[in-house]
Structures are given as structure tokens and as C-alpha cells.
CSV table of N, CA and C and ligand atoms in Angstrom, one decimal:
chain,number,residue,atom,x,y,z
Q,26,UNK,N,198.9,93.6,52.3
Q,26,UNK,CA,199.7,93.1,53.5
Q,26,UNK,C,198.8,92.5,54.5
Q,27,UNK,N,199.3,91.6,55.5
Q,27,UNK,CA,198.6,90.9,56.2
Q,27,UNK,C,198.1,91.8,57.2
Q,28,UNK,N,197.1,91.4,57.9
Q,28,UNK,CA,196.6,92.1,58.8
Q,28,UNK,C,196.4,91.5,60.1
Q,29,UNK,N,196.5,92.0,61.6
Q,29,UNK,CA,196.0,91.3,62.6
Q,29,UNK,C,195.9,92.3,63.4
Q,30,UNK,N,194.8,91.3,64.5
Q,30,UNK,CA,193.9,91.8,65.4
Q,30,UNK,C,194.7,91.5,67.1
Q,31,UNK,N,195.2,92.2,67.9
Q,31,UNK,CA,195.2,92.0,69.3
Q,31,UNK,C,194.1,92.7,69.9
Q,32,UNK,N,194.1,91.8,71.0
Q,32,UNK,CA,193.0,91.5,72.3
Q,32,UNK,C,193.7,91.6,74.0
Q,33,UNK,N,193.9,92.8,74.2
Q,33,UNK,CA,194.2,92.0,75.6
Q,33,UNK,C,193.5,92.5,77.0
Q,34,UNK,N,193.7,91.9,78.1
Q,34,UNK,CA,193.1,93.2,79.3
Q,34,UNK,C,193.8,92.9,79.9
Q,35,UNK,N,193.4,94.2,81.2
Q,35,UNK,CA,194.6,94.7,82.2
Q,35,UNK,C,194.2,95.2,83.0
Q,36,UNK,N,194.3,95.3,84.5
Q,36,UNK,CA,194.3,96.2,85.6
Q,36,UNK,C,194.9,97.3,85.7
Q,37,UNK,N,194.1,98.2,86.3
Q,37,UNK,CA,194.7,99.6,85.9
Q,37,UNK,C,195.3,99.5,87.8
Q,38,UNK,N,196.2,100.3,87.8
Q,38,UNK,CA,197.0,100.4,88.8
Q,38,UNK,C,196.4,101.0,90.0
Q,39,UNK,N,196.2,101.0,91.4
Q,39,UNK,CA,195.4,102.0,91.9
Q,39,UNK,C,195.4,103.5,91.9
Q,40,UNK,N,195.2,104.0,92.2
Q,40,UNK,CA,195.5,106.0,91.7
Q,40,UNK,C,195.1,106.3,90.1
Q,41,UNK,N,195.0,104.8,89.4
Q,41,UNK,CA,195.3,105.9,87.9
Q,41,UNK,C,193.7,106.5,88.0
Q,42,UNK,N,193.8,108.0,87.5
Q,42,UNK,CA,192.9,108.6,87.2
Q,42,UNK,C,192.4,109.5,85.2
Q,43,UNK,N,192.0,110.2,85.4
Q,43,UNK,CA,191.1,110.3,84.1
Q,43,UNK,C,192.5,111.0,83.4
Q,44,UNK,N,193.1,112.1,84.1
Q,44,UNK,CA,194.3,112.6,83.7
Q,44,UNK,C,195.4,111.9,82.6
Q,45,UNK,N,195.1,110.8,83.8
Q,45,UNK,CA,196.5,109.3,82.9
Q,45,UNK,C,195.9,109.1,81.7
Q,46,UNK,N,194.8,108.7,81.7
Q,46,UNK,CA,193.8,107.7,80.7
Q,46,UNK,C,194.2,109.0,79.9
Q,47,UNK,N,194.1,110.6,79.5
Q,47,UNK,CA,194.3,111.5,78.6
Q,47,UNK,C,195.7,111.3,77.9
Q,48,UNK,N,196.9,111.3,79.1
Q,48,UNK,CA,198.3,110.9,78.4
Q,48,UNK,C,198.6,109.9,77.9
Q,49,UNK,N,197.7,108.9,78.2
Q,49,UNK,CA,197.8,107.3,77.4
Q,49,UNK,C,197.6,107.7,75.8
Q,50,UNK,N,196.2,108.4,75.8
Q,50,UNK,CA,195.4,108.6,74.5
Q,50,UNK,C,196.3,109.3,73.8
Q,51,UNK,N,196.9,110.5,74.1
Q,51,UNK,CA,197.8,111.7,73.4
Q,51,UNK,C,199.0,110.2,73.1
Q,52,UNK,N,199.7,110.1,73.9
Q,52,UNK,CA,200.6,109.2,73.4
Q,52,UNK,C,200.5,108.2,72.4
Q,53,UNK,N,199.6,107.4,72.9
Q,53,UNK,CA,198.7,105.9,71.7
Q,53,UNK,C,198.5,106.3,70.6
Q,54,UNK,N,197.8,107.8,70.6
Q,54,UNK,CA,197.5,108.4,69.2
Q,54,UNK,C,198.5,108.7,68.2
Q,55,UNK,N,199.9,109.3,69.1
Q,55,UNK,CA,200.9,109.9,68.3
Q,55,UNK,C,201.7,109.0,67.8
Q,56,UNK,N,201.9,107.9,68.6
Q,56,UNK,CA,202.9,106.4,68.1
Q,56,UNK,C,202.3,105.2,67.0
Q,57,UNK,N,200.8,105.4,67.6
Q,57,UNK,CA,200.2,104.1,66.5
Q,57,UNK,C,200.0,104.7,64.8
Q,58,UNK,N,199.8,106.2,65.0
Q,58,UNK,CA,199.6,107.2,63.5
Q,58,UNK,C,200.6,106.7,63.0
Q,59,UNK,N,201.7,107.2,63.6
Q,59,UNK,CA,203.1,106.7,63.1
Q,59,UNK,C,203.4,105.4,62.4
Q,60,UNK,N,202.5,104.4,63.3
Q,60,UNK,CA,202.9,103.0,62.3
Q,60,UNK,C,202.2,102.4,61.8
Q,61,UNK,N,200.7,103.1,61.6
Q,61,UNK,CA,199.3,102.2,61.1
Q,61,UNK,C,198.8,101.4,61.8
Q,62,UNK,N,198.7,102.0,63.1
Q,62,UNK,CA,197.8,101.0,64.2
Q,62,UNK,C,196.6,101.9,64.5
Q,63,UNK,N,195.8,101.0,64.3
Q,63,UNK,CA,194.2,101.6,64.7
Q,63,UNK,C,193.6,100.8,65.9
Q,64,UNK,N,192.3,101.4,66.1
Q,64,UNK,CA,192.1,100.6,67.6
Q,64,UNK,C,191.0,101.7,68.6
Q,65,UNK,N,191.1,100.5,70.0
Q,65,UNK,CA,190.0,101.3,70.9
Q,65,UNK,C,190.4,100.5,71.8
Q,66,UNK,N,190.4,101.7,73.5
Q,66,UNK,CA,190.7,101.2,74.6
Q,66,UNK,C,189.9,101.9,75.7
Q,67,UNK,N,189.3,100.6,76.4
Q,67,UNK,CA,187.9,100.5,77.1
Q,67,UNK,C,188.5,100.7,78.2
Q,68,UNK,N,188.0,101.4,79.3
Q,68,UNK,CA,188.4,101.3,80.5
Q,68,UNK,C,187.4,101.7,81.7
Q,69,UNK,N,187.0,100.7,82.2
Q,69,UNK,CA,186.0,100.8,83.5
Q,69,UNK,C,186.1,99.9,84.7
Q,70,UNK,N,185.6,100.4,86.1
Q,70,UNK,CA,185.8,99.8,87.2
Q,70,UNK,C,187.5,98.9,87.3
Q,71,UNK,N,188.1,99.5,87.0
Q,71,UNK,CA,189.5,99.7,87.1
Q,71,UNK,C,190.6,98.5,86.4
Q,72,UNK,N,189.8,98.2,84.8
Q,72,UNK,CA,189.9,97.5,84.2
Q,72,UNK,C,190.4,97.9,82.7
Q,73,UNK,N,191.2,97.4,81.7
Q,73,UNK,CA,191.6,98.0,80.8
Q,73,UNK,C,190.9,96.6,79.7
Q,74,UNK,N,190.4,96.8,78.6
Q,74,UNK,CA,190.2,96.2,77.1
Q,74,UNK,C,190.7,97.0,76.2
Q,75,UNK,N,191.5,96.4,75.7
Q,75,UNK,CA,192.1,97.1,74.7
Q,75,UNK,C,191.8,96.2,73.2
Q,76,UNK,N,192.0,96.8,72.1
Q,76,UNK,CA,192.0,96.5,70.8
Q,76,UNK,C,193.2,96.9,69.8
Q,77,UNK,N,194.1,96.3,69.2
Q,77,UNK,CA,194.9,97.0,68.2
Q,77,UNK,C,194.6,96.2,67.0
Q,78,UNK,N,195.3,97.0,66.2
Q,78,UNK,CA,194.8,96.2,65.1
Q,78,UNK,C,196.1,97.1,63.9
Q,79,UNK,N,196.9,96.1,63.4
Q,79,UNK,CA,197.6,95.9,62.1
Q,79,UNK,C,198.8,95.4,62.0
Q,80,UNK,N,199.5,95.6,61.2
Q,80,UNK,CA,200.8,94.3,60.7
Q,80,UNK,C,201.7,93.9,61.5
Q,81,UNK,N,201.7,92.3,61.9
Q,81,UNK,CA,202.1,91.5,63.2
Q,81,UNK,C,203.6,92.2,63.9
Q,82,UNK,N,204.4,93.0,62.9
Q,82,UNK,CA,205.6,93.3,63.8
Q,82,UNK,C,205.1,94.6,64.3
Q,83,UNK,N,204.3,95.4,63.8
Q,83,UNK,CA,204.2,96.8,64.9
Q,83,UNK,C,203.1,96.3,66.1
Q,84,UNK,N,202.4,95.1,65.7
Q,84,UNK,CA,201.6,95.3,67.3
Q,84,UNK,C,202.3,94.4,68.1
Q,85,UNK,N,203.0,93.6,67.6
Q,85,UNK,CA,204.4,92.8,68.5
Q,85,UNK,C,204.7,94.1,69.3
Q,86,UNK,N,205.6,94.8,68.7
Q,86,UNK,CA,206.2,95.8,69.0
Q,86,UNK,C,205.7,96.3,70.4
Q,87,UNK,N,204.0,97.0,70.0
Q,87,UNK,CA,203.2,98.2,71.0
Q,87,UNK,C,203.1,97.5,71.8
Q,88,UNK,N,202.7,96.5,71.7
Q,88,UNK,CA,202.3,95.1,72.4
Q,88,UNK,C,203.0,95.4,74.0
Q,89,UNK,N,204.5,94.5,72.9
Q,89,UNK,CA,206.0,94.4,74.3
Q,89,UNK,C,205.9,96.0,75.3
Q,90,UNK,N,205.7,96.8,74.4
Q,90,UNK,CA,206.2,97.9,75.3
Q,90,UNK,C,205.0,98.6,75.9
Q,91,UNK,N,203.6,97.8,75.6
Q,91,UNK,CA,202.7,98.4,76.6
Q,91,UNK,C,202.9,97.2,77.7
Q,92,UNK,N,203.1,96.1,77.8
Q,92,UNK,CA,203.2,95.2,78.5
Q,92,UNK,C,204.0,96.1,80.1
Q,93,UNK,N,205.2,96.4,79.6
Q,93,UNK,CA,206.1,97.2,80.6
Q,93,UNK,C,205.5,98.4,81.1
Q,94,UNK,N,204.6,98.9,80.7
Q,94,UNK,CA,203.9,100.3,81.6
Q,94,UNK,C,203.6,100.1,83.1
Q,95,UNK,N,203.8,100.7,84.0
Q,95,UNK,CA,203.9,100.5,85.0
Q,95,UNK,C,202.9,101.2,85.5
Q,96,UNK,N,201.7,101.7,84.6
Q,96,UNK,CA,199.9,101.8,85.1
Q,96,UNK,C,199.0,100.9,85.1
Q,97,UNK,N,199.8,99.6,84.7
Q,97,UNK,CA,198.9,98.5,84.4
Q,97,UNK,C,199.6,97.2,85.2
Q,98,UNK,N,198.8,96.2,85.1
Q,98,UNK,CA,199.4,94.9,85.7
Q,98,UNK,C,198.7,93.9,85.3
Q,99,UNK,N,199.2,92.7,85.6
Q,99,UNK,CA,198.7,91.4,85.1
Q,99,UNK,C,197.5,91.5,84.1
Q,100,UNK,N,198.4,91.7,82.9
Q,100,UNK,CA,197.5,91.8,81.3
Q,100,UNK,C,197.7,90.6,80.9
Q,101,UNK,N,196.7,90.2,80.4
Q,101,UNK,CA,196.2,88.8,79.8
Q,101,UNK,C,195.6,89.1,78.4
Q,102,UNK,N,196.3,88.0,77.4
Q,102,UNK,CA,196.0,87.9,75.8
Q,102,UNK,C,194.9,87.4,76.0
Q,103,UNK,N,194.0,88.2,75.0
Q,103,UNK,CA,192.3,87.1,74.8
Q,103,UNK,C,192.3,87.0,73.4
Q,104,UNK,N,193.0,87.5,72.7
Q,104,UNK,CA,193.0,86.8,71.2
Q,104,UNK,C,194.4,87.5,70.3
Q,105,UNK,N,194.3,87.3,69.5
Q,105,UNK,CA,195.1,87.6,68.7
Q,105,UNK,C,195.4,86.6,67.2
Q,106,UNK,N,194.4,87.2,66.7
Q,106,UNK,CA,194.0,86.7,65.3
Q,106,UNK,C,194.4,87.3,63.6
Q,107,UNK,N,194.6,87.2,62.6
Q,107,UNK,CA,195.0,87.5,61.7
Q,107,UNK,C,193.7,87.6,61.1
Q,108,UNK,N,193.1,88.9,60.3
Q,108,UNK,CA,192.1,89.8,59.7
Q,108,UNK,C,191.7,89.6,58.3
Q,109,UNK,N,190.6,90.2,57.9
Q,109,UNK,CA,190.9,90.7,56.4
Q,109,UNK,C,190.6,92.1,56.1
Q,110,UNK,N,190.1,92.7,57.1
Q,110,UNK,CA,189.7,94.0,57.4
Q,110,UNK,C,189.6,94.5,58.8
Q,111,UNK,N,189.9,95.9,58.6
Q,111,UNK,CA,189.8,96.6,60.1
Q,111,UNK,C,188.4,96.8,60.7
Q,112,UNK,N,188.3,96.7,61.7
Q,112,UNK,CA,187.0,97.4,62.3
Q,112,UNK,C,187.1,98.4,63.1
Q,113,UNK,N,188.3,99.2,63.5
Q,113,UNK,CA,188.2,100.3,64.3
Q,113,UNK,C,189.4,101.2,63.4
Q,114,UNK,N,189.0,101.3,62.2
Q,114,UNK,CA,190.1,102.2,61.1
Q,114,UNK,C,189.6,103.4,61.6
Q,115,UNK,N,188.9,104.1,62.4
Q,115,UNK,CA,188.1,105.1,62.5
Q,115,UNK,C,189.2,105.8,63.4
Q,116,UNK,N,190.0,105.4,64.3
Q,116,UNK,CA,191.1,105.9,65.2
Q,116,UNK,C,192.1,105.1,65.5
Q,117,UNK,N,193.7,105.5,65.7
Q,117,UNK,CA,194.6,105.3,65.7
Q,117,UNK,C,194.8,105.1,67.2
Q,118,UNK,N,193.3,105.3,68.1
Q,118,UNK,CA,193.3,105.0,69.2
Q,118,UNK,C,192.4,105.6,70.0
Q,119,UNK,N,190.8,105.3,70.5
Q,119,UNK,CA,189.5,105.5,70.9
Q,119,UNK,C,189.9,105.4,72.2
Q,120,UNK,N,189.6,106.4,73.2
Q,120,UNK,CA,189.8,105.9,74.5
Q,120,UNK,C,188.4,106.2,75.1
Q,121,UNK,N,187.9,105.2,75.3
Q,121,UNK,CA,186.4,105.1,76.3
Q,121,UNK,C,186.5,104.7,77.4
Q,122,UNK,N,186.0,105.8,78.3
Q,122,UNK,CA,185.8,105.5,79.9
Q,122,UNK,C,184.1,105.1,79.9
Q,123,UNK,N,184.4,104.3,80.7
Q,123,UNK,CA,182.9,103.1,80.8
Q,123,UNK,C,182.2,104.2,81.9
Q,124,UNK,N,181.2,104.9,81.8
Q,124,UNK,CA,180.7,104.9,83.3
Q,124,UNK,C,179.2,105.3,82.5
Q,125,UNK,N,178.1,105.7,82.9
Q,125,UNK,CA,176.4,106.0,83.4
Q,125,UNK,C,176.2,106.7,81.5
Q,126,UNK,N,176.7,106.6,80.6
Q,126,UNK,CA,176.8,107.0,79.4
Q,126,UNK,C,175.6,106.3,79.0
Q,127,UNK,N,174.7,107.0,78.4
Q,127,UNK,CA,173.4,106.6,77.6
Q,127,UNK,C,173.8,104.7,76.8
Q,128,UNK,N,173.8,103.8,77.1
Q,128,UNK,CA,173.6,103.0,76.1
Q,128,UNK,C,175.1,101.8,76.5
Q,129,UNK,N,175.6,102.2,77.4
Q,129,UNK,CA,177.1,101.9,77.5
Q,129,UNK,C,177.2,100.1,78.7
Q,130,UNK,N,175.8,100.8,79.7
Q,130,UNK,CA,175.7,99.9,81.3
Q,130,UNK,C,174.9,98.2,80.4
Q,131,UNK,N,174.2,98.6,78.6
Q,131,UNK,CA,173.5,97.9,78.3
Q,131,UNK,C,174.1,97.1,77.6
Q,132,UNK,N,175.5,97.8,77.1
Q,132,UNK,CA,176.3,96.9,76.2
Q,132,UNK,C,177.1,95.9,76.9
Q,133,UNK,N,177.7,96.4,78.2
Q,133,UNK,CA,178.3,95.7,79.2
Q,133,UNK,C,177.5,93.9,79.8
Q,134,UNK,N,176.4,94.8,79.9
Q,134,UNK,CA,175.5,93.6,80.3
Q,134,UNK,C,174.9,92.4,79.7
Q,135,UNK,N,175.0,93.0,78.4
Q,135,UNK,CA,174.8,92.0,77.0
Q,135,UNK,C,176.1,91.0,77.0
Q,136,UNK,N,177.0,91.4,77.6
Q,136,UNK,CA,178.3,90.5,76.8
Q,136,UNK,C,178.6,89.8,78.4
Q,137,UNK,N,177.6,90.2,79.4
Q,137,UNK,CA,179.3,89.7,81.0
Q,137,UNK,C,177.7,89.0,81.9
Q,138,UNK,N,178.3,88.6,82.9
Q,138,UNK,CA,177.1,88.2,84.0
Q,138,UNK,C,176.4,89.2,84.9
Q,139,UNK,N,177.0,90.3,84.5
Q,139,UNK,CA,176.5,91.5,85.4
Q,139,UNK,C,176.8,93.0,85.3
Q,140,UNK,N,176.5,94.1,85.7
Q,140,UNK,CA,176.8,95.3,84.7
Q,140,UNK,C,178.3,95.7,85.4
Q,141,UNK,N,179.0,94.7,86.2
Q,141,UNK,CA,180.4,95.5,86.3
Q,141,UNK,C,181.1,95.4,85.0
Q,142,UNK,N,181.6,95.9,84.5
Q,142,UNK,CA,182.9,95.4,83.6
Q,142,UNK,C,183.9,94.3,83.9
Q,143,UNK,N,183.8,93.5,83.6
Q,143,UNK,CA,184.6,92.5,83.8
Q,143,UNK,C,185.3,91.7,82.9
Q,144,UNK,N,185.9,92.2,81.4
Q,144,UNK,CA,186.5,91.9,80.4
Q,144,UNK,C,187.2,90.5,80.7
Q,145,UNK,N,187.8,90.1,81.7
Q,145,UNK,CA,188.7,88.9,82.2
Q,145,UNK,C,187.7,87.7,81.9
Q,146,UNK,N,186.5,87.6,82.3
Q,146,UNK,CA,185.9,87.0,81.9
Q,146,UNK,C,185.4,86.6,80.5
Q,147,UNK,N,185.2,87.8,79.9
Q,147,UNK,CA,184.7,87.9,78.5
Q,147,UNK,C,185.8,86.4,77.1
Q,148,UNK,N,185.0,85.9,76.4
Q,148,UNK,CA,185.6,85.3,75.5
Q,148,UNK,C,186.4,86.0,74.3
Q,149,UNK,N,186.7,85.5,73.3
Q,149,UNK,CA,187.7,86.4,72.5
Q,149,UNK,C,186.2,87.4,71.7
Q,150,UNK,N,185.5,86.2,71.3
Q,150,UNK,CA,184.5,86.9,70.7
Q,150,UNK,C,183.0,87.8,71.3
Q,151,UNK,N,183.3,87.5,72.6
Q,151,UNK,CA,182.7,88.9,73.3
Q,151,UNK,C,183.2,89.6,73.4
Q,152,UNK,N,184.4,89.9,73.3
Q,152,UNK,CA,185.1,91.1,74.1
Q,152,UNK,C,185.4,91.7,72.4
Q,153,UNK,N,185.3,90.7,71.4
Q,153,UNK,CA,185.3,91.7,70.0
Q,153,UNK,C,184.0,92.5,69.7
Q,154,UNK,N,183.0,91.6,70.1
Q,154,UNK,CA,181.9,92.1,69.8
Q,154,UNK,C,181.0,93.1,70.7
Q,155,UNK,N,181.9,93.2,72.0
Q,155,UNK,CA,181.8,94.5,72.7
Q,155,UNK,C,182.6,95.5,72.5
Q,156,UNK,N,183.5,95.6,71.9
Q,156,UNK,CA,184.3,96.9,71.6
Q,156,UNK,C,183.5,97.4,70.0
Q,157,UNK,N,183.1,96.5,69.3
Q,157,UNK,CA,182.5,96.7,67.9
Q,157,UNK,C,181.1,97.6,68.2
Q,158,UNK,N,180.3,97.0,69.4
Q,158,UNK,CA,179.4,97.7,69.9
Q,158,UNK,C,179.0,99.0,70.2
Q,159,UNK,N,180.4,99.2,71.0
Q,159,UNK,CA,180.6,100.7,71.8
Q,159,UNK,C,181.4,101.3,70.0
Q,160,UNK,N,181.9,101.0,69.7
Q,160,UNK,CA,182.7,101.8,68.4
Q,160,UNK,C,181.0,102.1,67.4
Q,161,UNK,N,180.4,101.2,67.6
Q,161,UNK,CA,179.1,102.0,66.7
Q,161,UNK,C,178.2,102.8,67.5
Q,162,UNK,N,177.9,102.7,68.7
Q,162,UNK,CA,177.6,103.6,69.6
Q,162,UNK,C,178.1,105.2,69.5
Q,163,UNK,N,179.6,105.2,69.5
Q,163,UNK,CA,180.0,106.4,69.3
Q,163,UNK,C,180.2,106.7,67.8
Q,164,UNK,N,179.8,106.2,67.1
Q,164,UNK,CA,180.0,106.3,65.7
Q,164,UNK,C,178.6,107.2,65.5
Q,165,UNK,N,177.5,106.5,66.4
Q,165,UNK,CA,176.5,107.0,65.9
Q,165,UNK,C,175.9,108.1,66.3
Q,166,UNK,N,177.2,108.3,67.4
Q,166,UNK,CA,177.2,110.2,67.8
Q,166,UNK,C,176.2,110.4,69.2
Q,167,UNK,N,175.5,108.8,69.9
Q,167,UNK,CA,174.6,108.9,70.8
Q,167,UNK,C,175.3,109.0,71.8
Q,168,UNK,N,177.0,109.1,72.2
Q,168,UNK,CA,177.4,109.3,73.3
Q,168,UNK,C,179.3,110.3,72.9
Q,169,UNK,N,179.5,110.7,74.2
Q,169,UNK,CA,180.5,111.6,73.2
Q,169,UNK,C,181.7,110.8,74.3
K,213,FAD,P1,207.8,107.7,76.4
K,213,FAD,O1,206.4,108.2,76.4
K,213,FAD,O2,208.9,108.7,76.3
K,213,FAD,O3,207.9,106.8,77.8
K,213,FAD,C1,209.1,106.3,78.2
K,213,FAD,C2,208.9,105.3,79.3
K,213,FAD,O4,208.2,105.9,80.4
K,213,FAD,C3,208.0,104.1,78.9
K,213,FAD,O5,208.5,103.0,79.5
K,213,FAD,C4,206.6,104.5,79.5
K,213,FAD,O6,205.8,103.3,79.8
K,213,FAD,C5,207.0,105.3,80.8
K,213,FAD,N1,206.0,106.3,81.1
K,213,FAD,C6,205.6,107.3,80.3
K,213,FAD,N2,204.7,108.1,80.9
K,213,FAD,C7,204.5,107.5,82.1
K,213,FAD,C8,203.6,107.8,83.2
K,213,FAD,N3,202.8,108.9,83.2
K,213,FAD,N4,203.7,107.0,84.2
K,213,FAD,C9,204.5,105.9,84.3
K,213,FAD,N5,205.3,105.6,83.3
K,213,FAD,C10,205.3,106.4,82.2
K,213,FAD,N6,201.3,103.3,73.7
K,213,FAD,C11,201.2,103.2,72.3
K,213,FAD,O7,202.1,103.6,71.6
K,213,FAD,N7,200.1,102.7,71.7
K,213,FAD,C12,199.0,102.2,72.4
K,213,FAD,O8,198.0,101.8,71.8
K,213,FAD,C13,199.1,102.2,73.9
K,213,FAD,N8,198.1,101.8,74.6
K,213,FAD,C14,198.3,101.7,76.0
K,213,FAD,C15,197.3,101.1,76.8
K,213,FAD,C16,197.4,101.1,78.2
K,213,FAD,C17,196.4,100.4,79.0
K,213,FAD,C18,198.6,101.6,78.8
K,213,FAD,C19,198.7,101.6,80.3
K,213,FAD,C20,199.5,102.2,78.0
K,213,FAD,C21,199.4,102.3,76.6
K,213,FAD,N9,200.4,102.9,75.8
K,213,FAD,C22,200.3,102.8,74.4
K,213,FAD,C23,201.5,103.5,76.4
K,213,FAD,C24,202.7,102.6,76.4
K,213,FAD,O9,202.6,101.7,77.4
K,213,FAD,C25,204.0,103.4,76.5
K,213,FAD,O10,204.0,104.2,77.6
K,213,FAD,C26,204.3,104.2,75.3
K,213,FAD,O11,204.0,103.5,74.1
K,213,FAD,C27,205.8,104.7,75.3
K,213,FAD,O12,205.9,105.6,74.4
K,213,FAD,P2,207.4,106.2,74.0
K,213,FAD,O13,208.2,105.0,73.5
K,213,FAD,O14,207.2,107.3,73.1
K,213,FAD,O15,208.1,106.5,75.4
């Protein structure tokens, strides 16, 4: 079956705190298991990167109805490409908070003009190749 990749970012609302970011994760986790969506979602200096990944009508779907969440605003598509394999089959949904994490301020800085987070900026293929980065980072157990 075909496969694809969404890309998007997002501003996180003011107030949201770590709390939210947990009920996003519990939720994301329990819906995407359900339809074979895998993935990772970045969130620093009050900024959302997100990654999903599998068959064009269920990330349509998560897509539309994360669009309407009312902890986010002005989310912007940065890619959305058709695959031949997954790169974050590892979770049905990774949630990474960006902050002073062994290895995290160097991956940031490799991909942006400066160590804030600033995904809006990022191209399709930095912002893949920064979520690929951090998913081997925690893969390799050097940050939890
Ligand atoms: P319910 O959980 O029953 O929610 C019903 C409605 O209430 C929805 O409109 C929901 O947006 C809203 N709602 C629920 N909790 C809150 C709250 N605490 N504050 C304000 N409104 C709330 N969902 C996924 O399934 N997969 C993802 O990968 C995913 N990623 C997300 C990434 C971001 C940055 C954000 C902000 C949300 C994400 N969500 C994701 C959540 C998504 O936006 C929906 O809230 C969720 O999918 C709705 O699940 P549900 O249909 O079971 O409805």
C-alpha cells in the first residue's frame, strides 16, 4: 500500500504547558495505533514540528482534525510527500520537548540560523532531517 509522509508546524497557544503536551501524547498514541500512523512531535520555544506518516486517507483525516485543535494556531504544511518506507515506525507518536537535553541545542543549530527553534523557517528537507536526527538521538538512549 502506498505510503506518505506529512510535515507540518504550529504555534502552540499561550498557557499550553507540559501537562497538555502529555494529553496530546496519550491521545495521538491511542488514535494513530488504531490506524497505522507512526510519527514524532517536536515542541520547543512555543513551537510545534510535527511528523506523521502513513496511508493518504488516515493522515488526511488526523491532519483535518488536528488542524481544528484549539492549542494550536496558524499551522503551516512543509511537505507532504509520498514514501517508500517509514522512518519513525518506532512510535505511533514520539513527543519531544526541545529544551538543555544532552545533544538536542546542537541538532537545532545544525538545521536553523540560530539555537531558537524555529521550524517556520526550516525547508521540507531540514525539518525531515531534523526530526530523523532527534529520533536517532533517542533511539540511541543518549537522552530520555
Ligand atoms: P476527543 O479527544 O474526544 O476530543 C474532542 C474535541 O475536543 C476535539 O475537537 C479536540 O480537539 C478537543 N479537545 C480535546 N482535548 C482538549 C483540550 N485539552 N483542550 C482543548 N480542546 C480539546 N491527535 C491524533 O489523533 N493524532 C496526532 O498525531 C495528534 N497530534 C496532535 C498534535 C498537536 C500539535 C495537537 C495540538 C493535537 C494533536 N492531536 C493529535 C490531537 C487532535 O488535535 C485531536 O484533539 C484529537 O485527535 C481528537 O481526538 P478524538 O477524536 O478522540 O476526540
Amino acid at each position: 500500500m502506498a505510503l506518505y509522509r506529512l510535515i507540518y508546524v504550529s504555534q502552540a497557544v499561550a498557557g499550553l504547558e507540559y501537562p497538555d503536551l502529555v494529553k496530546i501524547l496519550e491521545k495521538s498514541e491511542l488514535n494513530n495505533k488504531k490506524v497505522g500512523i507512526t510519527g514524532m512531535l517536536s515542541f520547543g520555544d512555543s513551537m510545534f514540528l510535527q511528523v506523521l506518516e502513513g496511508s493518504r486517507r488516515v493522515i488526511s483525516q488526523t491532519y483535518n482534525r488536528i488542524l481544528l485543535d484549539p492549542r494550536h494556531v496558524n499551522a503551516e504544511l512543509i511537505d507532504f510527500s509520498e514514501i517508500e518506507h517509514r522512518d519513525f515506525g518506532a512510535w505511533s507518536m514520539k513527543v519531544v520537548q526541545l529544551g538543555n537535553q544532552a545533544g538536542i541545542r546542537d541538532i537545532i543549530l545544525k538545521y536553523s540560523s540560530s539555537e531558537t527553534f524555529s521550524p517556520i523557517s526550516m525547508t521540507g528537507k531540514q525539518s525531515l532531517n531534523f526530526l530523523r536526527e532527534l529520533t536517532e538521538l533517542y533511539q540511541r538512549g543518549t537522552t530520555s
